[in-house]
PDB file of C-alpha atoms in Angstrom:
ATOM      1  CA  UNK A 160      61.073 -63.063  30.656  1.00 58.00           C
ATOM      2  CA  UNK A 161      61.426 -65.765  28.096  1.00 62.00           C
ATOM      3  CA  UNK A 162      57.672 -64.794  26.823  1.00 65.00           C
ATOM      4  CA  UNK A 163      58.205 -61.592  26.875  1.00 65.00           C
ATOM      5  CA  UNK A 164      61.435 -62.011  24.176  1.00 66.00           C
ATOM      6  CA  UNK A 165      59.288 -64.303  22.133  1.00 72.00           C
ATOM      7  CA  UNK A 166      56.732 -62.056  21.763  1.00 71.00           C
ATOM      8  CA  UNK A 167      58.296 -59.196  21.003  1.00 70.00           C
ATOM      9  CA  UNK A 168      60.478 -60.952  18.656  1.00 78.00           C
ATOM     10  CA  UNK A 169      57.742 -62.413  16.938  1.00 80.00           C
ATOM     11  CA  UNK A 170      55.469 -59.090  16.690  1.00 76.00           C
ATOM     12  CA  UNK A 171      58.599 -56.778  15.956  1.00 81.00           C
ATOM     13  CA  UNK A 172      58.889 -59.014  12.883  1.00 85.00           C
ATOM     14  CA  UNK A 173      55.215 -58.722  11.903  1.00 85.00           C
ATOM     15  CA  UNK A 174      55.616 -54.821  12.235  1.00 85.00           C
ATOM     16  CA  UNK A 175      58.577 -55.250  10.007  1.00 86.00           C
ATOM     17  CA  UNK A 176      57.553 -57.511   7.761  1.00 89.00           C
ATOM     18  CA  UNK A 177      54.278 -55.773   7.395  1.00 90.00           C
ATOM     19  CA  UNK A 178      56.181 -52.618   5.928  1.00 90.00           C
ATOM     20  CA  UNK A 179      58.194 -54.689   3.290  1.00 91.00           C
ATOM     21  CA  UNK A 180      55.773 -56.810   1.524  1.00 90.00           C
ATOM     22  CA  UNK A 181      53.733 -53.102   0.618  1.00 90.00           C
ATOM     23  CA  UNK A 182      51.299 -51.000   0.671  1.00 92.00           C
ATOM     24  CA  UNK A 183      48.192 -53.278   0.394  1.00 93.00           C
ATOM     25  CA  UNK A 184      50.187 -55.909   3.826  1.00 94.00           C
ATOM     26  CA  UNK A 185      50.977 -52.949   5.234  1.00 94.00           C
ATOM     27  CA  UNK A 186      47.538 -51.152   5.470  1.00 95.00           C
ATOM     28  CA  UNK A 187      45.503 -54.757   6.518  1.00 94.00           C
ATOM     29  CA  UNK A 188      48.275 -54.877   8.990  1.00 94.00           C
ATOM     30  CA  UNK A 189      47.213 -51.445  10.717  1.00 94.00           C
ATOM     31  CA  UNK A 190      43.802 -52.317  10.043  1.00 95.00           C
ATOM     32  CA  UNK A 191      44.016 -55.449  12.181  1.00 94.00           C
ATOM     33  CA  UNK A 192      45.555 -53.332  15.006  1.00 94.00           C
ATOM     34  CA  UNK A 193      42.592 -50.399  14.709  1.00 95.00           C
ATOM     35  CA  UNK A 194      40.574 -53.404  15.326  1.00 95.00           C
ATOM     36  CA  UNK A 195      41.928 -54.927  18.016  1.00 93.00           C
ATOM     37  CA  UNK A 196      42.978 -51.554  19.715  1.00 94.00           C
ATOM     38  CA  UNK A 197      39.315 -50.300  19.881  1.00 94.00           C
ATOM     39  CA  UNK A 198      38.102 -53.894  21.224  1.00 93.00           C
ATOM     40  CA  UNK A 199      40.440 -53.213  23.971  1.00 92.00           C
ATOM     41  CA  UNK A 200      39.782 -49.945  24.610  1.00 93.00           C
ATOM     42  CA  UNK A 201      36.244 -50.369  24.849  1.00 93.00           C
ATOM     43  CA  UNK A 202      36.686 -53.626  27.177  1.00 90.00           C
ATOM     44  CA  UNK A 203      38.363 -51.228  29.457  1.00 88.00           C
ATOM     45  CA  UNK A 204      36.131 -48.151  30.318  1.00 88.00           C
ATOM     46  CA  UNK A 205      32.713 -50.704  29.462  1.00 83.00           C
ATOM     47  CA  UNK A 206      31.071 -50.827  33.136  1.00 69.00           C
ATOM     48  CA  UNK A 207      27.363 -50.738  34.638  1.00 60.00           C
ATOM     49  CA  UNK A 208      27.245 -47.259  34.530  1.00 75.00           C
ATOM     50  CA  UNK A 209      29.134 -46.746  30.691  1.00 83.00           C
ATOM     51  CA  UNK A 210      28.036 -48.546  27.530  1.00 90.00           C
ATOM     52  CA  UNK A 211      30.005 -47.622  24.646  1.00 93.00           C
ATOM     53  CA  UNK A 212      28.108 -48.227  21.391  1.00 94.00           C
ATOM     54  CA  UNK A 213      31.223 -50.878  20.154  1.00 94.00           C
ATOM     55  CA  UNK A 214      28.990 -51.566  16.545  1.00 94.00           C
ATOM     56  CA  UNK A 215      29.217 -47.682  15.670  1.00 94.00           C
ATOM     57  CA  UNK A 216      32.712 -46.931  17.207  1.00 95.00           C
ATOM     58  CA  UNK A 217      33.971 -50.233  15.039  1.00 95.00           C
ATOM     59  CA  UNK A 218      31.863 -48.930  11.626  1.00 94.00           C
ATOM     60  CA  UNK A 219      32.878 -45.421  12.251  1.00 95.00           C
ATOM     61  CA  UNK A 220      36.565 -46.066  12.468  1.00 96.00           C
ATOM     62  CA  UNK A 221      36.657 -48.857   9.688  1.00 95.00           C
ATOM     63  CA  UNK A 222      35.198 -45.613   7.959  1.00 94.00           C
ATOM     64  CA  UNK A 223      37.946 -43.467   8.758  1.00 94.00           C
ATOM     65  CA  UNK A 224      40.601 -46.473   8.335  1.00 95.00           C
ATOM     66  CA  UNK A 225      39.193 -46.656   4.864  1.00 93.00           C
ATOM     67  CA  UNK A 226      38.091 -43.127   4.124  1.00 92.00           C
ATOM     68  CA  UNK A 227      42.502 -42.559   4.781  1.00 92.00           C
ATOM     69  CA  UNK A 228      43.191 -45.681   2.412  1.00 91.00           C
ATOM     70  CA  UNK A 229      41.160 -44.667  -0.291  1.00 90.00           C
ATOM     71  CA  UNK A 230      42.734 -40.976  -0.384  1.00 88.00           C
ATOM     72  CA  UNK A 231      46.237 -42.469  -0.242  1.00 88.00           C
ATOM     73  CA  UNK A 232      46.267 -45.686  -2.304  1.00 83.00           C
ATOM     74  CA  UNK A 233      43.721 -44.879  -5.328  1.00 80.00           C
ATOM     75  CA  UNK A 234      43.943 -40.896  -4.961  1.00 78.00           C
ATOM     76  CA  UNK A 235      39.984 -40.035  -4.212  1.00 75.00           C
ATOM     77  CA  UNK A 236      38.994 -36.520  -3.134  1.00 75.00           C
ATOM     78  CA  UNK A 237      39.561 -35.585   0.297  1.00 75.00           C
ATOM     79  CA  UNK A 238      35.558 -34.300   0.028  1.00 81.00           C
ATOM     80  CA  UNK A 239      34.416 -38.058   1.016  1.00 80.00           C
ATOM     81  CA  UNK A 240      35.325 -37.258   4.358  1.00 83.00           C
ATOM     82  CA  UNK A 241      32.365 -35.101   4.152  1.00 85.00           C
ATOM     83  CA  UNK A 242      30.571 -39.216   4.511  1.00 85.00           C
ATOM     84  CA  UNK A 243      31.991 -39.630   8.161  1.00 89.00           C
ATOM     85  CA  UNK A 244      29.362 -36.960   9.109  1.00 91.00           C
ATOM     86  CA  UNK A 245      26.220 -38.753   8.713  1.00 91.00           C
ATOM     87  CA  UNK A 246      28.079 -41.511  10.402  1.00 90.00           C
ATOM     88  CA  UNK A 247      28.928 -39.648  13.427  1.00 94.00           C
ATOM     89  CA  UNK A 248      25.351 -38.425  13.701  1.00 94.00           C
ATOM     90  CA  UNK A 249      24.547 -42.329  13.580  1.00 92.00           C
ATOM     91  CA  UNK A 250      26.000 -42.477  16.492  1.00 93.00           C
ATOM     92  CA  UNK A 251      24.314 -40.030  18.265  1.00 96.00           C
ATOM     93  CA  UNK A 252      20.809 -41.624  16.430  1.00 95.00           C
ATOM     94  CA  UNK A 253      21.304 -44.997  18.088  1.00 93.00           C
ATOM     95  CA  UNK A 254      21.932 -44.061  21.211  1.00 94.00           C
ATOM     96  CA  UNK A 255      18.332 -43.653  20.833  1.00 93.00           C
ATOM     97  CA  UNK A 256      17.090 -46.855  20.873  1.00 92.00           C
ATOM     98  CA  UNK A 257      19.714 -48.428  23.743  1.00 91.00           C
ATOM     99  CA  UNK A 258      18.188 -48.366  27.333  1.00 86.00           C
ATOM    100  CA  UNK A 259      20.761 -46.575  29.219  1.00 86.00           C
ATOM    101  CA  UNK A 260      20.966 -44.158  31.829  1.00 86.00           C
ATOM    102  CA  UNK A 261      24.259 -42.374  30.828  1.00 89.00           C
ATOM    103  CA  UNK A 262      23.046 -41.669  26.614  1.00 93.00           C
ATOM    104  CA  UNK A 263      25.482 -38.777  26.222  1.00 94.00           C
ATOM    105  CA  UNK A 264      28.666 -40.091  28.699  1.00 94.00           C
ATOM    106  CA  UNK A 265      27.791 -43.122  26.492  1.00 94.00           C
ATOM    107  CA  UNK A 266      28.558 -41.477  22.966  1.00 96.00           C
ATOM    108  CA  UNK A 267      31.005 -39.775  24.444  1.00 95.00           C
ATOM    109  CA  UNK A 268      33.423 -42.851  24.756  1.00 94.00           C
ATOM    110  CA  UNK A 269      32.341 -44.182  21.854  1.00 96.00           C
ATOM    111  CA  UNK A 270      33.766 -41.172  19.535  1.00 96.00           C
ATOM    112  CA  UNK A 271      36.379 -40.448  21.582  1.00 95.00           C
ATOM    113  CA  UNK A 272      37.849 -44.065  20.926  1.00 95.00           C
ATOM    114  CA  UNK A 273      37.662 -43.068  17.332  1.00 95.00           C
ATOM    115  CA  UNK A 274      39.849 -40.539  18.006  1.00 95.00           C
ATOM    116  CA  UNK A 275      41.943 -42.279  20.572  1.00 96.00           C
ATOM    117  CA  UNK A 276      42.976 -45.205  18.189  1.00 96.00           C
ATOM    118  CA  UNK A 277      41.569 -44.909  14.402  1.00 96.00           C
ATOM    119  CA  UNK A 278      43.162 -41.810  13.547  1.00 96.00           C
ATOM    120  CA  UNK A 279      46.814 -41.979  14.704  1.00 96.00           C
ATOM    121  CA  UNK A 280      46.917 -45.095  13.165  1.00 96.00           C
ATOM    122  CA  UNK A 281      45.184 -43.960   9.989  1.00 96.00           C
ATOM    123  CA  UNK A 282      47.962 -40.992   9.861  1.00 96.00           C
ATOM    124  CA  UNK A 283      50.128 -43.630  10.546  1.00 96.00           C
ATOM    125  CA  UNK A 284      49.541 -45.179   7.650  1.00 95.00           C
ATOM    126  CA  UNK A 285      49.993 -42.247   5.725  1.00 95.00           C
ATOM    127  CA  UNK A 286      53.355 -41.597   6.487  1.00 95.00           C
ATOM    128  CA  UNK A 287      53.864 -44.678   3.892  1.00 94.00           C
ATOM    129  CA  UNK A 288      52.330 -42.796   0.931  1.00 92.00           C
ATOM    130  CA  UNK A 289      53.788 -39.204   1.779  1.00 90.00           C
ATOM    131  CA  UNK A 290      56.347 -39.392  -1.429  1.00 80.00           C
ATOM    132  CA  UNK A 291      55.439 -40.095  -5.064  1.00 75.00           C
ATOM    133  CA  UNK A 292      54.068 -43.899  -4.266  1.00 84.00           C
ATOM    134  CA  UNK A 293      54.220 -46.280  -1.190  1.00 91.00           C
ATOM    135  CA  UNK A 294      57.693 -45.924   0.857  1.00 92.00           C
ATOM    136  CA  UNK A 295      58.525 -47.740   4.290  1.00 93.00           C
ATOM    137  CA  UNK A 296      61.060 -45.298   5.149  1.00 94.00           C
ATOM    138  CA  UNK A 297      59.050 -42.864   7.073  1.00 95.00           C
ATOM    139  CA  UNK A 298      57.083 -45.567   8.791  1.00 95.00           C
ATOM    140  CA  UNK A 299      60.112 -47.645   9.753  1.00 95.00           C
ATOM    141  CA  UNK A 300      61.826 -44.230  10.545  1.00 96.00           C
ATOM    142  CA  UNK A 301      58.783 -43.380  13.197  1.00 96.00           C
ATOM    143  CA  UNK A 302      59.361 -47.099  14.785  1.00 95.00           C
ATOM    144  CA  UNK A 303      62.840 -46.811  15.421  1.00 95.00           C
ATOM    145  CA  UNK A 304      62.877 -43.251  16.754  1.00 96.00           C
ATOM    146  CA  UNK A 305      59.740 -44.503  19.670  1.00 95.00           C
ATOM    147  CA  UNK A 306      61.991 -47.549  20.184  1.00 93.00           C
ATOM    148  CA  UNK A 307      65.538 -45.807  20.499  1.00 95.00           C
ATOM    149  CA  UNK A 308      63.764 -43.113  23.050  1.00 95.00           C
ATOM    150  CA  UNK A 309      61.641 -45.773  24.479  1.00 92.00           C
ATOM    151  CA  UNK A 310      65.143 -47.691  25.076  1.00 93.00           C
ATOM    152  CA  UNK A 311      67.119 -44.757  25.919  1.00 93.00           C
ATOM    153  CA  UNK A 312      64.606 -43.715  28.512  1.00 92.00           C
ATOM    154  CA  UNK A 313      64.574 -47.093  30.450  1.00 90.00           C
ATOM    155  CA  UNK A 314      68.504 -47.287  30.574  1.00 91.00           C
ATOM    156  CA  UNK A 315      68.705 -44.062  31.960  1.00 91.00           C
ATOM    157  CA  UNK A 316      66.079 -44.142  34.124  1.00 90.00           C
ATOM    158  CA  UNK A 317      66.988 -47.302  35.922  1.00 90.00           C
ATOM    159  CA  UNK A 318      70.827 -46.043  36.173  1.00 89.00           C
ATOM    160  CA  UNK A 319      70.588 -42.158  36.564  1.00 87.00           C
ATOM    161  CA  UNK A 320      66.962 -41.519  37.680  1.00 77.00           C
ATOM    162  CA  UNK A 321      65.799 -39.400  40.771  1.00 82.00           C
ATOM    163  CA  UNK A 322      63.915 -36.795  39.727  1.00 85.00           C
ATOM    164  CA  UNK A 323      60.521 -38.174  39.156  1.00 84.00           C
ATOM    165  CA  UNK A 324      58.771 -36.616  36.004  1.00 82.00           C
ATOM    166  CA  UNK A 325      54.868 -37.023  36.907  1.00 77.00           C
ATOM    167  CA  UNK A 326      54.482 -39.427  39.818  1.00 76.00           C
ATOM    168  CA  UNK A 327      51.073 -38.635  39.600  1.00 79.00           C
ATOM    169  CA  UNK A 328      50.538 -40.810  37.136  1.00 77.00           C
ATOM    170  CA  UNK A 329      53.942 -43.038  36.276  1.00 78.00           C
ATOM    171  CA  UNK A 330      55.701 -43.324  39.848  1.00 77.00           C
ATOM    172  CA  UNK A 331      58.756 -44.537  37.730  1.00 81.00           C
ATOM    173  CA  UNK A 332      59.296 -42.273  34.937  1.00 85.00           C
ATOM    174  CA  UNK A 333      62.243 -39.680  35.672  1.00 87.00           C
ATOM    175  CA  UNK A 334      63.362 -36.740  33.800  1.00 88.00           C
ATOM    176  CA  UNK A 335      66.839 -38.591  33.411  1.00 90.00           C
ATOM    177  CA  UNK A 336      65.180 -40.756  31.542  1.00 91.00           C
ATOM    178  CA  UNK A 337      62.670 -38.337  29.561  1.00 92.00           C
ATOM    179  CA  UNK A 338      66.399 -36.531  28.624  1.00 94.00           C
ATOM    180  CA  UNK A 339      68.217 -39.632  27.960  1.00 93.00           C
ATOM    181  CA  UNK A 340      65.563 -41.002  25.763  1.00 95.00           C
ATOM    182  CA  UNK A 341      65.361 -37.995  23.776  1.00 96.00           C
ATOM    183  CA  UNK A 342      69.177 -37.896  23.091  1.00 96.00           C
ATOM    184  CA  UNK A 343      69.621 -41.821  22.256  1.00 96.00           C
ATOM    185  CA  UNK A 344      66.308 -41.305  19.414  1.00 97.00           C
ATOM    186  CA  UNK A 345      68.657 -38.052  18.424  1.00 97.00           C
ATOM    187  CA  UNK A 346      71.354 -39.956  18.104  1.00 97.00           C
ATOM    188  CA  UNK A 347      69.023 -42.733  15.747  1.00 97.00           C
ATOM    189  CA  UNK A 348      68.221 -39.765  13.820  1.00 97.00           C
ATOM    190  CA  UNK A 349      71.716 -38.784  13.067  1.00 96.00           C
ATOM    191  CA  UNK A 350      72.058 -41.880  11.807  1.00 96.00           C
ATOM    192  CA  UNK A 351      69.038 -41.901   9.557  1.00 96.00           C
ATOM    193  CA  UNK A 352      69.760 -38.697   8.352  1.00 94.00           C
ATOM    194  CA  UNK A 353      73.136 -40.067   6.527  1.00 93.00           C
ATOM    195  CA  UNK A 354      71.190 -42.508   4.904  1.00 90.00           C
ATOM    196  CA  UNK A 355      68.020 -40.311   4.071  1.00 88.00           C
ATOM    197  CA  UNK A 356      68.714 -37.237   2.199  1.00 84.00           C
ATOM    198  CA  UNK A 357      65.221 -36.081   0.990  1.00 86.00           C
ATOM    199  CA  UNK A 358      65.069 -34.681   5.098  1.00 91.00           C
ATOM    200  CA  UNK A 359      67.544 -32.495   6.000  1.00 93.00           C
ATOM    201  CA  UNK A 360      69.559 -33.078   9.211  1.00 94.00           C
ATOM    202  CA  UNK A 361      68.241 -30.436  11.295  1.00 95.00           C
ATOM    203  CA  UNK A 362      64.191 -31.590  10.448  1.00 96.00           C
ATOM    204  CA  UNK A 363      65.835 -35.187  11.483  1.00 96.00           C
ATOM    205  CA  UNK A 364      66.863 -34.231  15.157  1.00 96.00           C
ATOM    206  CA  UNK A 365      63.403 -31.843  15.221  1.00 97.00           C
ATOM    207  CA  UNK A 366      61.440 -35.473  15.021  1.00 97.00           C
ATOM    208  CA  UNK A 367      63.740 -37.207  17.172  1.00 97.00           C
ATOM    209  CA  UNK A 368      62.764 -34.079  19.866  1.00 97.00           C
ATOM    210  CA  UNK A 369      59.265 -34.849  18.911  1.00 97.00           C
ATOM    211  CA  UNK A 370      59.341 -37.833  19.170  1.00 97.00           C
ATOM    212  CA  UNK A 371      60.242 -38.241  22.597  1.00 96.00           C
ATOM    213  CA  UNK A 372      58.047 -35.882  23.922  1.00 96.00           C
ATOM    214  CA  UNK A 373      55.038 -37.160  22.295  1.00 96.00           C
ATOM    215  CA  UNK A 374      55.736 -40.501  23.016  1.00 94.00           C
ATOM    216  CA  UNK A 375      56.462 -39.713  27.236  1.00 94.00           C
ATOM    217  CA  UNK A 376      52.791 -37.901  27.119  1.00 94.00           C
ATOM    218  CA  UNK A 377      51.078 -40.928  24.764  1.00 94.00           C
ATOM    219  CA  UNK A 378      52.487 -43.011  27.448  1.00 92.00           C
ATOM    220  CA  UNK A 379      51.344 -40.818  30.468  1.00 92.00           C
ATOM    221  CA  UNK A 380      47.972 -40.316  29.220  1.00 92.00           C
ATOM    222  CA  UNK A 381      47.583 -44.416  28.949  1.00 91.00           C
ATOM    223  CA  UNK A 382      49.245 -44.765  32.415  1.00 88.00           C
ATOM    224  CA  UNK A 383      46.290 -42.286  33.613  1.00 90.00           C
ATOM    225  CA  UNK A 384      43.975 -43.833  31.818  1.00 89.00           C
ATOM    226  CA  UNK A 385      44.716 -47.351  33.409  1.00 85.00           C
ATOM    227  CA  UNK A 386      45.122 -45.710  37.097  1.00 84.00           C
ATOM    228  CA  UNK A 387      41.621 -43.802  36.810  1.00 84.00           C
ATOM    229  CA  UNK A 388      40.549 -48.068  35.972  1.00 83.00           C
ATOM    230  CA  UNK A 389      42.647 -49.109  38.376  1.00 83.00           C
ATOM    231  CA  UNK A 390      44.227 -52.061  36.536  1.00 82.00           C
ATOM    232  CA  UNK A 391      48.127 -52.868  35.506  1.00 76.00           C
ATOM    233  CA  UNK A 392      47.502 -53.852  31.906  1.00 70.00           C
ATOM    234  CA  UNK A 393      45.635 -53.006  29.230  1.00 72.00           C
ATOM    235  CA  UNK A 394      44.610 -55.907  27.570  1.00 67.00           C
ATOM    236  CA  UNK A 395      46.430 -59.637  27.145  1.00 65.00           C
ATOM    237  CA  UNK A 396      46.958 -59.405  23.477  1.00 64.00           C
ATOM    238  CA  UNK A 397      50.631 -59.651  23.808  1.00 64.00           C
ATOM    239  CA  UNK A 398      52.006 -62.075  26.335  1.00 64.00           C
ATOM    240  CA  UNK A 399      54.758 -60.507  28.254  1.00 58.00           C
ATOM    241  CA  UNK A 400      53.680 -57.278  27.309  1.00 61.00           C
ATOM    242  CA  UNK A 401      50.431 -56.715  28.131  1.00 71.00           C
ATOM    243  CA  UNK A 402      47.766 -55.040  25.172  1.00 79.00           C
ATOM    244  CA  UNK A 403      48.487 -53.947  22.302  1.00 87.00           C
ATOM    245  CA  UNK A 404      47.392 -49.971  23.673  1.00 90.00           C
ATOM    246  CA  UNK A 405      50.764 -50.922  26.270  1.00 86.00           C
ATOM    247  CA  UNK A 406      52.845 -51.481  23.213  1.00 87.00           C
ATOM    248  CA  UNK A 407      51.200 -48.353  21.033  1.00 90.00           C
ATOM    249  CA  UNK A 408      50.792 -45.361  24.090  1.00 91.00           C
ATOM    250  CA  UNK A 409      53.714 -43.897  22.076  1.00 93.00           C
ATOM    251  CA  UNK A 410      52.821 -44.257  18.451  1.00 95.00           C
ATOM    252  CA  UNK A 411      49.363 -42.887  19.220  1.00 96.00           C
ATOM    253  CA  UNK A 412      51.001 -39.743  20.051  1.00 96.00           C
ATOM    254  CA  UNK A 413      54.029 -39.468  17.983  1.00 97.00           C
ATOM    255  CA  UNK A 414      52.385 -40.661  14.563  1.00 96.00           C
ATOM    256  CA  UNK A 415      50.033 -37.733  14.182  1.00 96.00           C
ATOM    257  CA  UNK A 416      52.648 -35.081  15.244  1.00 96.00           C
ATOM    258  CA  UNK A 417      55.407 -36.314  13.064  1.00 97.00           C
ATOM    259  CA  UNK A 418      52.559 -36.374  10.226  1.00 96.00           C
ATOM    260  CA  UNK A 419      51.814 -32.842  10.795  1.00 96.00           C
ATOM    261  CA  UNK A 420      55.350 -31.813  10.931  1.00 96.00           C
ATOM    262  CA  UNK A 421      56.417 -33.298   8.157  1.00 95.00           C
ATOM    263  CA  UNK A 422      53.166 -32.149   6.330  1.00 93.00           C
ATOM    264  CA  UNK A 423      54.013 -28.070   6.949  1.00 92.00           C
ATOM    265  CA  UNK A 424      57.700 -28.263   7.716  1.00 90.00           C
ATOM    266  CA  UNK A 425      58.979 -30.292   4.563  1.00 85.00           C
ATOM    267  CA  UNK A 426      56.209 -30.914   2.392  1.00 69.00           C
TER     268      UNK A 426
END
């Protein structure tokens, strides 16, 4: 237990600290977790019969990473994302020249931890530079609505849960919980919403909503993930915790759907 507080001490401060000190700390910081996210990810499915290509999946989402970074820090045209598609047919190309008798399951993992990791945290990192210039609200406001539900859902579920939500794939998870996470992020998001005026109220409790339901399927779809490998953890990155796709199931999901709201529903 006394790891486990350390750590997430320690690592809730770098998450913190790496939204302060700007745009520049803040975008090596997600970097550095696309990184280590994909190294985990492919550690987990790599077997005898699946090779992920981990060369290409790490070029094509440093690609993304910095196709996003580029659009958002020094304003280039969206129209250089039109340069991911040779690099996707790269993929394809080297699969060519690997001896392996699963070529196309093979690719398949490859892209689809490209998907899985480098682009919720690349839309991540554009909920910084949705306003005139860098801002840490909407980040910071993301974090604390997946840690109020991810809170709320625990309390209630240990105290009022019986009704299990998907056993199938998270024996613990109850719909007490999935509710009472939902209402303590709504209740974050009242909060926020006295303190942040440029979103109205009623767009406030429509994340916190979000929120929690993205954030109970991110986590499902990592619990499935890890029961279709049968193992507990994802990775060791963060003692007490597990890896570092543990600690993100949530934000993988959430991030992108809170960037598309907010990109069509307030602008």
């Amino acid at each position: 237990m006394k790891t486990r507080v350390i750590t997430a001490f320690f690592f809730a401060c770098c998450m913190l600290g790496s939204l302060f000190l700007g745009p520049f700390v803040f975008a090596a910081f997600g970097l550095l977790l696309v990184v280590v996210g994909l190294l985990e990810f492919y550690r987990l499915v790599k077997s005898t019969e699946l090779s992920p290509n981990i060369p290409a999946g790490i070029i094509l989402s440093l690609a993304v990473y910095g196709l996003a970074f580029s659009v958002l820090v020094y304003n280039k045209s969206l129209q250089n994302a039109l340069l991911l598609i040779p690099v996707v047919l790269l993929v394809f190309v080297a699969e060519l020249y690997r001896k392996s008798s699963t070529p196309f399951q093979n690719i398949a993992i490859t892209l689809l931890a490209v998907c899985y990791v480098a682009i919720p945290f690349s839309l991540y990192l554009a909920l910084g530079f949705m306003g005139a210039s860098f801002s840490f609200i909407l980040p910071l406001s993301l974090l604390l609505l997946i840690w109020a539900n991810d809170s709320g859902a625990y309390v209630f579920g240990i105290t009022l849960g019986k009704n299990r939500l998907f056993e199938r794939h998270s024996p613990k998870k109850s719909w007490e919980g999935f509710v009472g996470g939902i209402v303590i992020a709504s209740l974050v998001a009242w909060i926020l919403s006295r303190y942040v005026y440029t979103i109205a109220p009623i767009h406030w409790m429509a994340l916190a909503i979000l929120v929690g339901v993205a954030g109970t399927f991110g986590d499902l779809v990592e619990s499935m993930l890890k029961r279709s490998l049968n193992i507990k953890d994802s990775g060791s990155f963060l003692p007490g915790h597990g890896g570092l796709l543990d600690r993100f199931d949530s934000l993988i999901f959430a991030a992108p759907l809170v960037y598309v709201y907010l990109t069509y529903f307030i602008g």
